[in-house]
Amino acid sequence: MKKAGIIMIIGSLLLLGLFKFPLWNIMLGAPQYPDPLGMDIYIEGIQGVEEFDIQNIDGLNHYIGMKTIPKVEDMWEFSVFPKVIGAMVALGVLIGILGFLGKVSYKWFLGWFVLMSVLGILGMYDFNLWLIDYGTDLDPKAIMKLENLDGTPMTYKPPLLGYQKMLNFDVDSWPGTGAYMIFVGMILTVVAFFVGKKEYKKSKA
Amino acid sequence: MKKTINILIALIMAAGLVSCNNGGDQKSKKGGQGGLATNAAERVYVAPGEHDEFYGFMSGGFSGQLGVYGLPSGRLLKVLPVFSQNPENGWGYSEETKPMLNTSYGFVPWDDSHHPDISQTNGVLDGRWIFINGNNTPRIARIGLKSFKTEEIIEIPNSAGNHSSSFITENTEYVVAGTRFSVPVPQKDMSINEYKGNFKGALTFINVDQETGRMGIKFQLMMPGFNYDLSHPGRDKSHGWFFFTTYNTEEAHSLLEVNASQNDKDFIAAVNWKVIEEYVNNGGGTKVPANYAHNILDEHTHTATSTMLKEVLTVNPMDVPGAVYFLPTPKSPHGCDVDPTGEYIIGNGKLSADLTVHSFTKMLDAIENKKFDGEAYGIPILNFEDILAGVVKQPGLGPLHTEFDGNGNAYTTFFISSEVVKWKVGTWEVLDRQPVFYSVGHGMIPGGNSRKPFGKYFVALNKITKDRYLPTGPELTQSAQLFDITGDKMELLLDFPTIGEPHYAAAIPAELVAPNSTKIFKLAENKHKYAVLQDSDVRVERDGKDVHIYMNMIRSHFNPDNIEGVKVGDKVYFHITNHEQDFDVPHGFAVIGANNAELLIMPGATETLLWEPKQVGVWPFYCTDFCSALHQEMQGYIRVSPADSNIELSWSLGED
Ligand SMILES: [Cu+2]
């Protein structure tokens, strides 16, 4: 299971990209913002794509009563997520090494993948909850209170994934480099599972 | 029917003008010159959302400012306040910028700005700074081409009518400031009759720090009491020399139109500044008492300081043999222009029928062989024939100034015959002439003042517009005309109005400037003494009769927006910091009854307006720049109580 172990190790290590690259990116463009405002969402906090984007997004959002974009200390996620990712990397590498040495079964690789998938889904769910809260829990003293055609108050939840027109803004929400790295990393752990399975069968035969 | 015939005739006439344009017909005054028959409109059209190819900087002349135009569209992009107060943004009115207009004569809130010149490296435009002279109260300003702000102004002592400036050497080593009027040095009470031999003409060499752009007077060359009109640095092979045209070598002091036009030849003064620099670096020259202002706008404090300097180093040309020579040049030359190779020095004798071209090589040769034709005040005069490279014969009337296209052609403006004449450098033959509307002063080719002109366009800077635009009463705008010079014949593409008097201009490819343009000032780098970087620092303080309001602004409110406890007779200083960090979102500040101006405060900057309330009441202030959907709501009140009131200072925001 040498090859499978190495693939498992590489796959888990790819998650480290999250400490350097954004997980998600939301861009807000409008006629008067020919260079769109944008935020990069990292597991350790949110940053503007350009230096003052966050301040400017907050400035715009205050018209409709949205909360300011959370600082690191405002959300538990930003302290927990790095720990979870760190632990998953360590666990993945450990399983990989043990697999390489033949101490654990290839099934552990899949186990890691399933655990990571569950955590990932929980993460996305949490992210979506935050977006909902951010886009709907508006200041009752908001300067502009807009209604939908059916008379319900307008909300401003950015899309979890994809494009949406929100008032005068074109909002794009797409995975960032970090997300693609997890994606590739997780695929590699599945590959490790199958390679490990093959290697195991070969050794049996 | 009659109308149709008229139109037909007009069209035929216009076609005639276009087709036989190559000489002699410049007296025809009306009609669609060029343009009509061509696709001129297309060639100057810059579609919505697209940018011009060049920045054109045209002096404001008597407006004292510098106009920024896009070329080829001729669109006015901005008026940069330099030497004149500008109430629309508070330049020269705000406490921060008032020191910029300080001089030894006190506060001088206007000037006559003439010749912009863009900084160079190795003789090529580099887009770092643009310099311009104040003619009336001798000053040189440096404008940063990142911020498009006047960052520095230095006054020139011992000078009057700072006209033969602000031309720069090819590595921006020096900016020169030559005096048009000679004056007693030091100034004193004396009879004007004693002008001759007693007045001096100071040619001032200002060195430029290559990092910061900071200017300092390195030396003043104290020349005979002629009038020094224009100047041009040597290029390439003549780098190290500077050439100044003179008129009134007669040294007349009255009725100059006659008395200063008697000599058949005046001079171009050739100054070897490298020799003088060496002399000065070795301790040469005489320090003399002087009194002149040096004003600097700090980019971090957003505040100008004015320092009075008390001494200047003067150099007597007699003390530096080999530094200065006179080149005889007919007749009251105005422009003094050096071609991009540095070989030819063109004297535009404005009362002469011909253009005189001197050869730099021949000049050096004559100097080496000491072929002099006498001297003036101890300065050797070279022999006219020995240094003559050629003559452009009878090109027109009243030549003023020559620019170059980089392809071996020169373009000379003729004030009296109102035309631009293209001629070949070296053969001196006239290639083309085009009428201008009307009475052109300087002409300009982007980079035409450097080793590497971008010879695509020629801009004529005209003094009189008469019928070119809709009349606006007796006072009409002055104007510029854009020619395409890429073909054999110049082609008129566009007329456009300009601010003030477009005396001279400089232009540079936009790509050398636009990418460096400042978008905002970083609030975190704001070191203004009265900046309010955090809401918690907002406050109002009294110091005797002075009240300091430390305020900030962001879309769409002032903090604080209600202020009480101010009294009649107080001096109220509004120190306002713009907290925006977004490109192109300044806020304005205006308060009722302000006797000075409003402010326009850029993102991240702090500015101060002094307001002296004279009446009891509750007075509004507001934002004057439509900044957001809630711009109208961006307002506040200041309560003014009687002088003997004991209402305490208080301030608030968002409280009922
Ligand atoms: Cu405003």
PDB file of C-alpha atoms and ligand atoms in Angstrom, chain B residues 587-588 623 625 627 631 634, ligand 1:
ATOM      1  CA  HIS B 587     -16.974  65.085   0.258  1.00  0.00           C
ATOM      2  CA  GLY B 588     -17.490  68.782   0.280  1.00  0.00           C
ATOM      3  CA  CYS B 623     -21.711  68.487   1.914  1.00  0.00           C
ATOM      4  CA  ASP B 625     -20.267  67.118  -3.454  1.00  0.00           C
ATOM      5  CA  CYS B 627     -21.631  61.799  -2.759  1.00  0.00           C
ATOM      6  CA  HIS B 631     -26.078  63.322   0.016  1.00  0.00           C
ATOM      7  CA  MET B 634     -25.298  65.028   4.791  1.00  0.00           C
TER       8      MET B 634
HETATM    9 CU    CU C   1     -20.956  63.993   0.983  1.00  0.00          CU
END
